[in-house]
XYZ file of C-alpha atoms in Angstrom:
161
model
C 5.726 -15.683 -13.614
C 8.541 -13.391 -14.612
C 6.765 -10.036 -14.517
C 7.658 -7.317 -12.114
C 4.724 -5.579 -10.477
C 4.063 -2.429 -8.514
C 1.919 -2.298 -5.407
C 1.265 1.415 -4.900
C -0.251 3.114 -1.896
C 0.147 5.753 0.754
C 0.802 3.159 3.495
C 0.115 5.606 6.335
C 0.795 3.352 8.128
C 1.428 -0.026 6.545
C -0.928 -2.560 8.134
C -0.899 -6.325 8.468
C -3.494 -6.328 5.687
C -1.060 -4.560 3.348
C 1.687 -6.938 4.431
C -0.541 -9.931 3.708
C -1.088 -8.684 0.140
C 2.631 -7.933 -0.280
C 3.645 -11.414 0.882
C 1.111 -13.060 -1.407
C 2.202 -10.892 -4.338
C 5.861 -11.706 -3.635
C 5.040 -15.402 -3.887
C 3.466 -14.894 -7.333
C 5.981 -12.567 -9.003
C 9.757 -12.413 -9.338
C 9.964 -8.751 -8.444
C 7.617 -6.525 -6.456
C 8.098 -2.788 -6.076
C 6.159 -1.140 -3.303
C 5.519 2.412 -4.470
C 4.947 4.617 -1.447
C 3.039 7.643 -2.701
C 3.819 11.100 -1.358
C 0.085 11.948 -1.498
C 0.443 15.656 -0.659
C -3.349 16.115 -0.656
C -3.671 13.698 2.272
C -2.843 14.701 5.828
C -0.529 11.836 6.693
C 0.626 10.800 10.143
C 4.094 9.925 8.821
C 6.311 11.737 6.334
C 7.121 10.060 3.039
C 10.604 9.117 4.266
C 9.163 7.655 7.472
C 6.592 5.628 5.537
C 9.247 4.294 3.151
C 11.385 3.257 6.139
C 8.462 1.546 7.876
C 7.501 -0.366 4.726
C 11.137 -1.411 4.179
C 11.354 -2.720 7.752
C 8.061 -4.554 7.393
C 9.148 -6.221 4.134
C 12.778 -6.953 5.056
C 12.072 -10.703 5.095
C 11.034 -10.643 1.415
C 14.094 -10.752 -0.842
C 12.197 -9.924 -4.047
C 10.497 -6.785 -2.686
C 11.885 -3.274 -3.049
C 10.396 -0.084 -1.640
C 10.537 3.302 -3.360
C 8.864 6.577 -2.490
C 7.395 8.589 -5.342
C 5.408 11.700 -6.064
C 3.383 12.605 -9.106
C 1.294 10.346 -11.274
C 1.323 6.618 -10.707
C 1.486 6.023 -14.462
C 4.737 8.020 -14.609
C 6.138 5.949 -11.730
C 5.128 2.754 -13.572
C 6.976 3.985 -16.679
C 10.083 4.805 -14.616
C 9.994 1.352 -13.050
C 9.363 -0.273 -16.450
C 6.387 -2.130 -15.066
C 3.045 -2.619 -16.742
C 1.237 -4.374 -13.902
C -0.258 -2.875 -10.747
C -1.474 -4.767 -7.712
C -4.452 -3.232 -5.928
C -6.189 -4.446 -2.798
C -9.974 -4.562 -2.600
C -11.852 -4.847 0.686
C -15.309 -3.579 -0.208
C -17.525 -2.833 -3.171
C -16.719 0.851 -2.582
C -13.027 0.001 -3.081
C -13.961 -1.789 -6.300
C -15.881 1.186 -7.670
C -13.045 3.576 -6.841
C -10.344 1.287 -8.248
C -12.400 0.551 -11.367
C -12.494 4.275 -12.136
C -8.768 4.623 -11.528
C -8.002 1.628 -13.737
C -9.965 3.172 -16.584
C -8.014 6.433 -16.206
C -4.676 4.569 -16.053
C -5.510 2.795 -19.315
C -6.186 6.150 -20.991
C -2.933 7.629 -19.691
C -0.787 4.528 -20.187
C -2.303 1.955 -22.543
C -1.159 -1.523 -21.620
C -0.988 -0.863 -17.880
C -2.904 -3.695 -16.235
C -4.335 -3.900 -12.735
C -4.629 -7.090 -10.725
C -7.030 -6.944 -7.815
C -6.458 -9.005 -4.679
C -8.757 -9.352 -1.727
C -7.272 -9.490 1.759
C -7.251 -12.535 3.960
C -10.523 -12.663 5.882
C -8.992 -11.486 9.162
C -7.856 -8.258 7.476
C -10.975 -7.478 5.429
C -12.012 -4.646 7.772
C -8.541 -3.181 8.239
C -7.413 0.131 6.786
C -4.704 2.647 7.578
C -7.417 5.197 8.324
C -8.982 2.951 10.963
C -5.578 2.207 12.503
C -4.738 5.925 12.726
C -8.138 6.748 14.198
C -7.964 4.025 16.859
C -4.364 4.885 17.757
C -5.060 8.616 17.941
C -7.823 7.945 20.457
C -5.591 5.791 22.657
C -6.567 2.370 21.347
C -4.107 -0.493 21.052
C -3.352 -1.231 17.381
C -0.513 -3.708 17.975
C -2.467 -6.620 16.470
C -3.145 -4.679 13.260
C 0.350 -3.518 12.283
C 3.897 -4.903 12.251
C 5.747 -4.449 15.569
C 8.087 -1.737 14.264
C 5.090 0.197 12.931
C 3.302 -0.006 16.277
C 6.417 1.369 17.980
C 6.595 4.196 15.439
C 2.919 5.052 15.961
C 3.380 5.186 19.737
C 6.484 7.379 19.368
C 4.705 9.677 16.903
C 1.720 10.103 19.215
C 3.985 10.885 22.190
C 5.702 13.627 20.189
C 2.443 15.374 19.250
């Protein structure tokens, strides 16, 4: 395929589940842009710049993946990137219901914007950034759930709090 796609998210932090979807997407498309959302309404562990850096480090082995932070509407970011395809990960039926509503809104705001839904590999089906943050905040070891550089960043962040 020759299309370029966007995989948007907050990535706070990027997990091995996200990375699995990114790697699979990179094998299907010529160009993948990871759009790291500012998400000011969310209380993030990492700043936008920190999240962009962590995603870049995690995806450094993928030559067709770029990482860009953005704020504002995703449809505006898609226009700026000249992409009409979004990749979205689905773990549960709740994810599906939420994403289905978003997809309908995106189509109203930007007709022609398509969403492709991918499910995670089985070993990552339970994994979310929220769970990783919660476990890490309470002293749990999250090394098996995130890239090594992300685990180091989480440990450093928690020491500085």
